[in-house]
Short mmCIF file of C-alpha atoms in Angstrom, two decimals:
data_model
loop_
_atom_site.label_atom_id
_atom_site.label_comp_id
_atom_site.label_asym_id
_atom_site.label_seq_id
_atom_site.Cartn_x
_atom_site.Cartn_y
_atom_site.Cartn_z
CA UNK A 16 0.00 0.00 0.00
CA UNK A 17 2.93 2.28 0.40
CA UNK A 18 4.26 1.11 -2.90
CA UNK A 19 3.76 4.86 -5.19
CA UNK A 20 5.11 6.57 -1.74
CA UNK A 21 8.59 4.50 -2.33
CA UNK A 22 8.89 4.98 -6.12
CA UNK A 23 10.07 8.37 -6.36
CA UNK A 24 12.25 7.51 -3.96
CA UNK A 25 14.19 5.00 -5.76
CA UNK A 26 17.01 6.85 -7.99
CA UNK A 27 18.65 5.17 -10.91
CA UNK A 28 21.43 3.83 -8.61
CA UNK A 29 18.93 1.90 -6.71
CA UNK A 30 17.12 0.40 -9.87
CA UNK A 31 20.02 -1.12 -10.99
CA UNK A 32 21.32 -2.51 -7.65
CA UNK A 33 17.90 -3.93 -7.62
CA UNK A 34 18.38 -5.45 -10.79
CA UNK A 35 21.64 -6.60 -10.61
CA UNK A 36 20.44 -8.77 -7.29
CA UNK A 37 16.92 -9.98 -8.25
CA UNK A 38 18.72 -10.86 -12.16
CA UNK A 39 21.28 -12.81 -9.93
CA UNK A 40 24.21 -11.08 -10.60
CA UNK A 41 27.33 -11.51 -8.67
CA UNK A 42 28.41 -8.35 -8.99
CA UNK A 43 25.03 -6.88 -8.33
CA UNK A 44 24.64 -8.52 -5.07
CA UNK A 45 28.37 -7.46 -4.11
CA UNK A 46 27.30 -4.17 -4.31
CA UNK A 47 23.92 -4.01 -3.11
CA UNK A 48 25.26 -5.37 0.19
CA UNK A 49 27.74 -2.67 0.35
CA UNK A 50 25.25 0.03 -0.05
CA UNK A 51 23.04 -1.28 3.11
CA UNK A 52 26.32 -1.91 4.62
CA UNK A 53 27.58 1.73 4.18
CA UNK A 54 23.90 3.57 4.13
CA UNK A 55 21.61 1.73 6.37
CA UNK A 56 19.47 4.76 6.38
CA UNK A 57 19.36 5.59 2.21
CA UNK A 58 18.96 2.07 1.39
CA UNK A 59 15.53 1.01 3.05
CA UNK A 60 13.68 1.61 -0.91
CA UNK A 61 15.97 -0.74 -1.90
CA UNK A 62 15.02 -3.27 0.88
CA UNK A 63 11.43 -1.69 0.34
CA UNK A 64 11.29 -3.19 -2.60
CA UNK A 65 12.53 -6.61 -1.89
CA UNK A 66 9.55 -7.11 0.26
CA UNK A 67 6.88 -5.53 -2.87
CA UNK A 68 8.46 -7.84 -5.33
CA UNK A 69 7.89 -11.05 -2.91
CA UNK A 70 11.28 -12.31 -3.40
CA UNK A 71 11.86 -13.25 0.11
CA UNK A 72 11.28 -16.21 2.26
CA UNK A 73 12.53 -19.32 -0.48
CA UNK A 74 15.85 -19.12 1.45
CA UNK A 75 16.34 -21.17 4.47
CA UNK A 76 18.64 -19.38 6.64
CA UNK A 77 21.26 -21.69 8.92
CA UNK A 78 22.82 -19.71 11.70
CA UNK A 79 26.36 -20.98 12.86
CA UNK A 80 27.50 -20.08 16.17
CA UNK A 81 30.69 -20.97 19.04
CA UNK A 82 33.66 -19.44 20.67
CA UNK A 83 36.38 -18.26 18.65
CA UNK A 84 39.02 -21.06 17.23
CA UNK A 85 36.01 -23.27 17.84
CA UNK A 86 36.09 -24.54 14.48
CA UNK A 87 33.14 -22.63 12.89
CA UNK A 88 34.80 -21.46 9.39
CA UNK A 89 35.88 -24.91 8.88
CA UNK A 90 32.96 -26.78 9.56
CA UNK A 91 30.79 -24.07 7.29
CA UNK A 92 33.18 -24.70 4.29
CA UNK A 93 32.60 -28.59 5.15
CA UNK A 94 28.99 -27.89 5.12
CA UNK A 95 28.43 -26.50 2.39
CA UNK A 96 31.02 -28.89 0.44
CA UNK A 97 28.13 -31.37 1.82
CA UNK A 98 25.19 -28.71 0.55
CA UNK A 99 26.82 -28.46 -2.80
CA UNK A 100 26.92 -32.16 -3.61
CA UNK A 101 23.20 -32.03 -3.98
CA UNK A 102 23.20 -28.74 -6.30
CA UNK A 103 21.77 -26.65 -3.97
CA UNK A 104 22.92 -23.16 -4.07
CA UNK A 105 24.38 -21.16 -0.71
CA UNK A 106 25.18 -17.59 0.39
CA UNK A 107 27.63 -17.61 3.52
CA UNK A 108 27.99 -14.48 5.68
CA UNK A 109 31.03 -14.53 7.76
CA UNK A 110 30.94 -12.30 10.56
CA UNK A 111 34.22 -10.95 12.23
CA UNK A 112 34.95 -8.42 14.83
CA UNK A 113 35.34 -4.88 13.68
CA UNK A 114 38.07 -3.04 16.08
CA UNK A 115 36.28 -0.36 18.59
CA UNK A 116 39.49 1.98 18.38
CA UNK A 117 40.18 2.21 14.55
CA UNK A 118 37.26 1.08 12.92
CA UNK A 119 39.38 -1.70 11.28
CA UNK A 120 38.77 -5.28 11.01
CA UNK A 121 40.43 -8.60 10.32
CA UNK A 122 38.58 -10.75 7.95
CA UNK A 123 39.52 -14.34 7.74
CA UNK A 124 36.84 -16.81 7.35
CA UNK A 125 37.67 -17.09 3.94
CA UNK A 126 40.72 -18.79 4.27
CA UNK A 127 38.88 -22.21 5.74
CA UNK A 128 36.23 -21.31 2.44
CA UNK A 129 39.24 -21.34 -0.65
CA UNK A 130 37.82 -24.14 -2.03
CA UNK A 131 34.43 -22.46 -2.45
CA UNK A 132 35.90 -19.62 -3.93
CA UNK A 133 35.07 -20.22 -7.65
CA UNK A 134 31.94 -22.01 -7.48
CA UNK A 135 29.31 -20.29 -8.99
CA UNK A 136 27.27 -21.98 -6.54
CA UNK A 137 28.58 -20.40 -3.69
CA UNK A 138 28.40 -16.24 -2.91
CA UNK A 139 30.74 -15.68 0.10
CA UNK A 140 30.46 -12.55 2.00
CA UNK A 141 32.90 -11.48 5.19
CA UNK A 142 31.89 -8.66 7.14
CA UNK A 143 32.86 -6.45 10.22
CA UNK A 144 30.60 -6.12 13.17
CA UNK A 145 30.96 -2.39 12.85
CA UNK A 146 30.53 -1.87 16.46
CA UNK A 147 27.31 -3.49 16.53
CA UNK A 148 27.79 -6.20 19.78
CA UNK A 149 25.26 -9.38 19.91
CA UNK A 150 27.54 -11.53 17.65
CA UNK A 151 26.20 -10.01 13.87
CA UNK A 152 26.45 -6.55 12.29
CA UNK A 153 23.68 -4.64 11.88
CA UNK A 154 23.85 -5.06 7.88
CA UNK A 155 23.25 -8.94 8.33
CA UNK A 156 19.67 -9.54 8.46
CA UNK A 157 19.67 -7.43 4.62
CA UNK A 158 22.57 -9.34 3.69
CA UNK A 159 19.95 -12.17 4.08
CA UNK A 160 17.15 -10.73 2.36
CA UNK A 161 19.64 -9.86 -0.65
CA UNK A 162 20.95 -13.23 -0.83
CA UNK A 163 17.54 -14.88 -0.76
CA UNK A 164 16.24 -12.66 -3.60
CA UNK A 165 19.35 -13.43 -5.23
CA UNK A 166 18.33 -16.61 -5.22
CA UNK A 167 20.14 -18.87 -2.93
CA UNK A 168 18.42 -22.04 -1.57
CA UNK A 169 20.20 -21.49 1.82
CA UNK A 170 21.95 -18.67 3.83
CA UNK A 171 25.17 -19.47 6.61
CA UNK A 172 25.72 -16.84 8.73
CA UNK A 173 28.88 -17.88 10.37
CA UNK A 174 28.46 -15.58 13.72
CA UNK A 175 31.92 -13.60 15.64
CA UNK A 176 33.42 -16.28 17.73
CA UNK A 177 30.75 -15.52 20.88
CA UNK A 178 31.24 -15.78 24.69
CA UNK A 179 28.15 -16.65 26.45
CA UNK A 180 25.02 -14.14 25.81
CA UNK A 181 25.78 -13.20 22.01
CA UNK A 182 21.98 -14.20 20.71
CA UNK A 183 21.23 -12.20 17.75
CA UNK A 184 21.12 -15.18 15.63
CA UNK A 185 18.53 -16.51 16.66
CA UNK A 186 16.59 -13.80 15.31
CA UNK A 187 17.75 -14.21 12.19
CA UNK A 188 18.34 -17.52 11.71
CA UNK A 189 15.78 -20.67 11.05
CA UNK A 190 17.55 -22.93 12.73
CA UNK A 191 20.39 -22.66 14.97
CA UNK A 192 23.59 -24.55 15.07
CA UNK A 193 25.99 -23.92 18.44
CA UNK A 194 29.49 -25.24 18.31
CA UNK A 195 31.57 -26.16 21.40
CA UNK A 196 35.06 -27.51 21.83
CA UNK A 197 36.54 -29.51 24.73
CA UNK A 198 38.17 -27.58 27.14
CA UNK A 199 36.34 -24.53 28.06
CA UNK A 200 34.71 -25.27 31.48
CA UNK A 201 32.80 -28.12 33.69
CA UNK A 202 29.18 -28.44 33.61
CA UNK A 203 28.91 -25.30 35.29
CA UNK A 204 29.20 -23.34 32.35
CA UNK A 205 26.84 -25.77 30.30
CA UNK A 206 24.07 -24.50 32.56
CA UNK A 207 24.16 -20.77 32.46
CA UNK A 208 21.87 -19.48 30.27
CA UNK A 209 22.26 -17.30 26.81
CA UNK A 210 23.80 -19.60 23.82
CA UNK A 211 23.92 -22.92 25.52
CA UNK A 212 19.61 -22.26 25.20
CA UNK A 213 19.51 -21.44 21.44
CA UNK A 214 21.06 -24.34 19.98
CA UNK A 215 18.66 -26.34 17.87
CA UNK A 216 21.89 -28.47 16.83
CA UNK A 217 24.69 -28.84 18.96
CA UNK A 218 28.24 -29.83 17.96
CA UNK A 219 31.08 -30.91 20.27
CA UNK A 220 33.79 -30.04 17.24
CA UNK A 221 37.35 -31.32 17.62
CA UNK A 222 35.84 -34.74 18.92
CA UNK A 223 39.09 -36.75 18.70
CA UNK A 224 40.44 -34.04 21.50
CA UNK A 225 40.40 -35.52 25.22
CA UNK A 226 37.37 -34.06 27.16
CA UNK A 227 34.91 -34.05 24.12
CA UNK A 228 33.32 -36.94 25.51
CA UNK A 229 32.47 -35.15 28.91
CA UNK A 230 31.04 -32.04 26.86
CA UNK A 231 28.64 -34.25 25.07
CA UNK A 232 27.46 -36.02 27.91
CA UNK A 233 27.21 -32.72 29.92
CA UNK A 234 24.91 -31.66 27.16
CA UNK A 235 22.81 -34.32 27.13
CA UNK A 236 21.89 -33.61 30.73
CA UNK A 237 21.60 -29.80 30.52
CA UNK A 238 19.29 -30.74 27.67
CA UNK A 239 16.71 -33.40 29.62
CA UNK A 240 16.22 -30.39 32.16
CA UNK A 241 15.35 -28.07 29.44
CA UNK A 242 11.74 -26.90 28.07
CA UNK A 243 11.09 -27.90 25.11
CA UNK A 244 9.69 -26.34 22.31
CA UNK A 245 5.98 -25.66 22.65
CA UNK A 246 4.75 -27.49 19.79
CA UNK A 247 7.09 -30.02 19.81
CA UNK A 248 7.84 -31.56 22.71
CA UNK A 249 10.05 -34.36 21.27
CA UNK A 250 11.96 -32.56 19.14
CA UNK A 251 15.08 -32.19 21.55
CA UNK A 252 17.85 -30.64 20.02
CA UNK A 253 20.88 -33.57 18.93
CA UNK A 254 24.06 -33.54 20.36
CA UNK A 255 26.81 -34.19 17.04
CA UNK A 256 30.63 -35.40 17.48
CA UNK A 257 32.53 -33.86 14.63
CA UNK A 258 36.42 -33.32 13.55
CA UNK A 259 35.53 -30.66 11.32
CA UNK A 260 39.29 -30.19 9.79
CA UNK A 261 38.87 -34.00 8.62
CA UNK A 262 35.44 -34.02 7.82
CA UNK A 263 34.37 -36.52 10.28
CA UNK A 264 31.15 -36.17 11.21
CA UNK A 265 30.06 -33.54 9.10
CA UNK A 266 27.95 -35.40 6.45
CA UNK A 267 25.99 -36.62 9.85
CA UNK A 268 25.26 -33.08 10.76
CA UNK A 269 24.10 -31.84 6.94
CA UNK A 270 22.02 -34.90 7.32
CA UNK A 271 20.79 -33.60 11.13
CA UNK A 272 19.70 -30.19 9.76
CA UNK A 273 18.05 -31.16 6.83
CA UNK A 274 15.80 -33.11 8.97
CA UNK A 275 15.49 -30.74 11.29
CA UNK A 276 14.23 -28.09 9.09
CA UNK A 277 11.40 -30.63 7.47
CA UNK A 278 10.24 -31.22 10.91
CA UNK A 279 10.27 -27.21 11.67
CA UNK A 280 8.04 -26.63 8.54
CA UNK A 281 5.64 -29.42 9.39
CA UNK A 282 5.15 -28.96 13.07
CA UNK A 283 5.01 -24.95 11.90
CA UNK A 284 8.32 -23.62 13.76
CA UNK A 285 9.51 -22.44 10.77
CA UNK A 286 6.42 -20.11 10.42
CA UNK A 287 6.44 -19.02 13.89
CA UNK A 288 10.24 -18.54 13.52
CA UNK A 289 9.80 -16.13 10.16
CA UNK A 290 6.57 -13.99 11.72
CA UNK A 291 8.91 -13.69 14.80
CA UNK A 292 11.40 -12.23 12.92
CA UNK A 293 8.93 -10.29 10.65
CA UNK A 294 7.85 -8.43 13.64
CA UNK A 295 11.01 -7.80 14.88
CA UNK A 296 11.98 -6.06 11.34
CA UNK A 297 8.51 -4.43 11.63
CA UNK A 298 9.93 -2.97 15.67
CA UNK A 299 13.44 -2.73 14.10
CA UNK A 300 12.32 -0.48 11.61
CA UNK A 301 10.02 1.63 13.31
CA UNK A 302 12.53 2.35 16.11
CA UNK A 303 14.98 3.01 13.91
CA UNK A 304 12.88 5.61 12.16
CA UNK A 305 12.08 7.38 15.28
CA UNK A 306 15.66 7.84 16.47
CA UNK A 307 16.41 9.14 12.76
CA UNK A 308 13.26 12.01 13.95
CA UNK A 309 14.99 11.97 17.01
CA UNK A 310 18.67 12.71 16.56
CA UNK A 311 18.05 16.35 14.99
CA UNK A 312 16.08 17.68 17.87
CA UNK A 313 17.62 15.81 20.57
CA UNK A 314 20.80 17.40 19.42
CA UNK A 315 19.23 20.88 19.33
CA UNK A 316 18.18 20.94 22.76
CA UNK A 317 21.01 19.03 24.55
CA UNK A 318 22.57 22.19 26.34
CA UNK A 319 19.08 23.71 27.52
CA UNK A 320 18.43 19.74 28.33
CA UNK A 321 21.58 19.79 30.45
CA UNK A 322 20.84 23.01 32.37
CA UNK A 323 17.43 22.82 33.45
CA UNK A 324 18.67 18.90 34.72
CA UNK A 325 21.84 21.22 36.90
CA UNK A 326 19.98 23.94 37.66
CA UNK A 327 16.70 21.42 39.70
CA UNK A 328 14.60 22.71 37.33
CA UNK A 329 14.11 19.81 35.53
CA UNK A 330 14.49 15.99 35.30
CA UNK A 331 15.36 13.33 32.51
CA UNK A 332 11.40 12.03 32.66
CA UNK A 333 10.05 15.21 32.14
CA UNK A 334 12.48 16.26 29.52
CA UNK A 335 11.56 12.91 27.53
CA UNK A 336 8.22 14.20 27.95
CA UNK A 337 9.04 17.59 26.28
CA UNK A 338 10.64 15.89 23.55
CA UNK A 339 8.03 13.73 22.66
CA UNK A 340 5.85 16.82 22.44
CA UNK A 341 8.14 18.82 20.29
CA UNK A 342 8.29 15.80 18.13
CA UNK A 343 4.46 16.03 17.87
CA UNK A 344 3.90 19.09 17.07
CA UNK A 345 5.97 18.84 14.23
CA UNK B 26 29.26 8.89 5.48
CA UNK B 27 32.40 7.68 5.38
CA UNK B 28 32.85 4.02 5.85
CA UNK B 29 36.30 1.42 6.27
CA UNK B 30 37.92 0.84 2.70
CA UNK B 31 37.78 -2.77 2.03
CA UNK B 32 41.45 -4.73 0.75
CA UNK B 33 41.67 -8.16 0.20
CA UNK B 34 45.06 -9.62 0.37
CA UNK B 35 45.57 -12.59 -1.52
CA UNK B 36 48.81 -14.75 -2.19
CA UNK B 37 48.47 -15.73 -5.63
CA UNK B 38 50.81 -19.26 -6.68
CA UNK B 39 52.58 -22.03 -4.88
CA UNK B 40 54.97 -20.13 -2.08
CA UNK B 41 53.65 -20.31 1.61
CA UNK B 42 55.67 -16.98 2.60
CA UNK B 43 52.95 -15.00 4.11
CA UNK B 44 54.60 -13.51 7.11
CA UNK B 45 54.56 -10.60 4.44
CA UNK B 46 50.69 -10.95 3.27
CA UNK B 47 50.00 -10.80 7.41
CA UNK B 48 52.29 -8.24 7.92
CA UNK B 49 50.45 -5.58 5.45
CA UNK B 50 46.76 -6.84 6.29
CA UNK B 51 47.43 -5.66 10.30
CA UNK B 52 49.00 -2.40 9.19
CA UNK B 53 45.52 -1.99 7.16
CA UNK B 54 43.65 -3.10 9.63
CA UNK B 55 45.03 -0.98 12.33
CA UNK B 56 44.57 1.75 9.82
CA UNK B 57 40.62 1.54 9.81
CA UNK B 58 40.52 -0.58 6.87
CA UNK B 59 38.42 -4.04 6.38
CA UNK B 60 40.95 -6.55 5.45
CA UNK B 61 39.44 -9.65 3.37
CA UNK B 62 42.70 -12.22 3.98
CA UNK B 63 41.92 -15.44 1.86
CA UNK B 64 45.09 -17.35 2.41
CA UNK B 65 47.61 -19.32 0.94
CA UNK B 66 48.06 -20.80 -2.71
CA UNK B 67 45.00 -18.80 -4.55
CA UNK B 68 44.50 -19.20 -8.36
CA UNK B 69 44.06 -15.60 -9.98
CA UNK B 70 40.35 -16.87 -10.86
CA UNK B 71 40.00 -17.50 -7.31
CA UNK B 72 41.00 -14.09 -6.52
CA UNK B 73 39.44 -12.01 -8.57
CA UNK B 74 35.97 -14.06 -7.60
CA UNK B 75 37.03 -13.49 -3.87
CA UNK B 76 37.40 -9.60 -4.96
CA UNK B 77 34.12 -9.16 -6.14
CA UNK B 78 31.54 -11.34 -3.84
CA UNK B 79 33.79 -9.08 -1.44
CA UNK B 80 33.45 -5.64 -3.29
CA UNK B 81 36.63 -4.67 -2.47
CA UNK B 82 38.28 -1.73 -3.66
CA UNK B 83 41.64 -2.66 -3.86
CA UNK B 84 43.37 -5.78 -3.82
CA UNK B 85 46.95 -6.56 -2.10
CA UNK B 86 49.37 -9.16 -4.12
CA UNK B 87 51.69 -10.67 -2.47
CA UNK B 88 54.00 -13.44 -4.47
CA UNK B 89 57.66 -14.51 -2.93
CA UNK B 90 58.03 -17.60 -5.53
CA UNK B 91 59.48 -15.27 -8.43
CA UNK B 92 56.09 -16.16 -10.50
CA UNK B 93 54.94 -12.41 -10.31
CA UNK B 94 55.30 -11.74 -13.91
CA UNK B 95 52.82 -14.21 -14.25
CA UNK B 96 50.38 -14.05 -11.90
CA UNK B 97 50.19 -10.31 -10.96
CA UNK B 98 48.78 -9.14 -14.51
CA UNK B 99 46.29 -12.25 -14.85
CA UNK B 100 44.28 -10.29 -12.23
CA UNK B 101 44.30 -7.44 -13.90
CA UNK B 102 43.07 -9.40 -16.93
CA UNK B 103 40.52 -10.52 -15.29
CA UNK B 104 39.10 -7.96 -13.80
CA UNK B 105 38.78 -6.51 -17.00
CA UNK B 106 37.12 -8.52 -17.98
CA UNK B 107 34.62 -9.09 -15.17
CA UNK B 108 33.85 -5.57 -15.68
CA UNK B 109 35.81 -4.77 -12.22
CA UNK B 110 38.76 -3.19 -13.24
CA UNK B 111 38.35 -0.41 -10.95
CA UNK B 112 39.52 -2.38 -7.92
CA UNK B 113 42.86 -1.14 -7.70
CA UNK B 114 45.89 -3.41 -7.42
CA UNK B 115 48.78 -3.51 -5.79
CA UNK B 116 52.00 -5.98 -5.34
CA UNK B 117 54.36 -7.28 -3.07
CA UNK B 118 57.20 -9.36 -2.56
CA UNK B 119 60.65 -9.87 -3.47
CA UNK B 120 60.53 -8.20 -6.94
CA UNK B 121 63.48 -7.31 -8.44
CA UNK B 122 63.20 -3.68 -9.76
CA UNK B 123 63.90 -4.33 -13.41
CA UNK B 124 60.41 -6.56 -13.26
CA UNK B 125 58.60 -3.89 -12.11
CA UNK B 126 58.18 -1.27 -15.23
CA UNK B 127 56.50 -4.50 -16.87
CA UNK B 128 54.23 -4.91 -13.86
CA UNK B 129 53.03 -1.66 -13.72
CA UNK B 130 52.49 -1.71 -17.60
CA UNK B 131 50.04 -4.76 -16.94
CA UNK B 132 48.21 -2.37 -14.79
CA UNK B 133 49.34 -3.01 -11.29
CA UNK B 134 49.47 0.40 -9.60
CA UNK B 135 52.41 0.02 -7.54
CA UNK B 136 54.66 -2.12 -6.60
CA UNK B 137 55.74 -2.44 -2.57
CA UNK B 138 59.25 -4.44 -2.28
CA UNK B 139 61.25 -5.69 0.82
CA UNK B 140 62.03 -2.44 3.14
CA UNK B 141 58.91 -0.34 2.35
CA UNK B 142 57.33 1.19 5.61
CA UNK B 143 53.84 -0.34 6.09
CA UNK B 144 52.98 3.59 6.37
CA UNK B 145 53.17 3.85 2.42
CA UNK B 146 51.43 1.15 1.56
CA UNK B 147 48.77 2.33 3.80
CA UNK B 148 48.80 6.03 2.38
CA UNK B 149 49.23 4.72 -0.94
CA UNK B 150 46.37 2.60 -0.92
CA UNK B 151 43.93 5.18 1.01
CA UNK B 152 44.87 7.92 -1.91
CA UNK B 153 44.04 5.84 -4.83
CA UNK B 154 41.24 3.82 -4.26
CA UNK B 155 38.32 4.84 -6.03
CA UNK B 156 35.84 7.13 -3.60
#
């Protein structure tokens, strides 16, 4: 219904980034993810119009999460050597930290993905957090929505090697994968909550280490005390051995998801999952566009803010109040 | 709005030098840039595919195994003819200086060889990238 409000608003530049993704070229897509990347304000016509054209939603979307050195780039690229051998097609976003003092950022995922590098079934993207903290940037969930009307048949996101409470993905993945490693606590640390309660897959990774088989079985029990999912309550998430680095195990655990995600769709997860995230987009979006209201006249009134706050005049509450009217009014 | 420039730094051929390659992707990195590293023993197709999935704006060569000549001006080549020959690209390594005027003639930029301050790469780099 807003559809003629967005039109004028897309400029030639737009139009053909538009083109270049929904035509499926590489190029295309390269650069449309740079521009929400760079502009995350200018480019909403151009995510706009993914949503008019109904080119969303044919992707399944795989998130991929664990501490760093955990073994995640490796068992994506093993993944999706897995993925490819039945001709489906694959975006992978590889998230990295982006430094907080100089903006900078090492990117190298890749280097596990060189095999993937030329196949035209593969489009790999690295990118920095950008100072966004929850384990993704703030780009990612558009990086998806360009992939899947791109065309993939699945989306990785390969998360920044996470501590214990980064949980974006799970907001913008289907289905979660967490990795562990041997090594990194007792069964203390299985218990707290954040990650170790989004996995829908987990994955004790370097399995042939000493300790691995303590992890899994630590697991296991943290996982018969835990809820289940509300429509399916025996759907308890698995518990994988791999060796990524040797590809042991891995087929198993392409084998694991697959399944999964049938069973998601049929029980209706997957829906729940995707209006969940809808409305968050929806919330996303609409708080984003009243800080963008926001930012001009909070920045006007900051001093007069300040000194009626010093002077007892005035509090923070009643000066949110003020704003709110200002913004009113206008 | 000014965002980080994006390098990827590749080693193109057969030598597994890349104390080098490492060297020049933390100097970039520490200089606000978004540094793509894709490894050891790349193919120039392999590259120039990482290059653009990543849309880069410059790519960093660095060869050690004397195959420069060779490899360098590929990916230029093909870049052309991907229609992305406005990444800019620059080399490293040990490069003896009477290989270079050829280099650059390919249409590698500039050339960076044993001894050069990380400092002019990095300025070098930031200057001519396209904006």
């Amino acid at each position: 219904m807003y559809g003629n409000d967005l039109s004028p608003l897309l400029s030639q530049e737009v139009l053909d980034l538009l083109g270049g993704v929904m035509g499926g070229e590489r190029r295309g897509l390269a650069k449309a993810i740079s521009y929400v990347e760079n502009s995350p304000a200018h480019s909403r016509p151009l995510i706009a119009h993914l949503y008019h054209h109904q080119a969303l939603g044919k992707a399944l979307v795989v998130g991929i999460t664990g501490p760093p050195g955990g073994g995640k780039s490796t068992l994506t690229s093993f993944l999706v050597k897995h993925l490819r051998a039945t001709g489906a097609t694959v975006g992978v976003i590889l998230v990295d930290p982006s430094s907080p003092f100089t903006g900078g950022a090492f990117l190298g995922d890749r280097v596990r993905m060189a095999h993937s590098n030329s196949d035209p079934g593969v489009f790999i993207r690295s990118m920095g957090t950008r100072g966004h903290l929850g384990g993704l940037s703030l780009a990612t969930q558009d990086t998806v929505l360009l992939m899947d009307a791109y065309g993939v048949d699945f989306v990785f996101i390969e998360t920044v090697g996470i501590g214990q409470s980064e949980t974006d993905i799970v907001r913008t993945a289907d289905i979660t994968i967490v990795i562990t490693v041997p090594g990194l606590g007792d069964e203390i640390q299985v218990n707290k909550a954040g990650i170790m309660e989004i996995g829908d897959i987990f994955v004790v990774n370097k399995a042939d280490l000493d300790g691995a088989e303590r992890v899994v079985t630590e697991i296991n029990v943290m996982l018969d005390m835990a809820p289940r999912l509300g429509n399916a309550p025996n759907l308890r998430p698995p518990v994988l051995r791999t060796v990524a680095n040797r590809d042991r195990g891995v087929a198993e655990l392409w084998a694991t998801l697959q399944e999964r995600l049938q069973q998601f769709a049929e029980i209706g997860e997957l829906a729940l999952r995707r209006e969940r995230r809808l409305w968050q987009s929806v919330l996303g979006s609409v708080q984003f566009q009243i800080e963008q209201q926001l930012s001009p006249v909070l920045a006007q009134q900051r001093s007069g803010i300040l000194s009626r706050i010093a002077e007892g005049s005035s509090s923070p509450f009643e000066e949110a109040k003020h704003i709110l009217q200002i913004i009113e009014r206008k | 709005m000014s965002h980080p420039i994006r390098v990827l730094i590749a080693k193109p051929g057969l030598d597994g030098h890349d104390r080098g390659a490492k060297v020049i992707a933390r100097a970039l990195r520490d200089a606000g840039m978004e540094v793509i590293y894709t490894g050891l023993r790349q193919t120039p197709e392999q590259i120039v595919e990482a290059a653009i999935q990543e849309d880069v704006a410059c790519i960093g060569l660095s060869c050690l195994s004397g195959a420069h000549g060779h490899l360098f001006p590929q990916v230029v080549q093909l870049l052309k003819e991907k229609n992305a020959a406005d990444i800019l690209v620059v080399g490293g390594g040990v490069i003896p200086d009477d290989d270079i005027p050829a280099l650059k003639a390919s249409g590698i930029s500039e050339i960076f060889t044993p001894g050069t301050s990380t400092a002019v790469a990095v300025e070098y780099i930031r200057n001519n990238v396209r904006k």
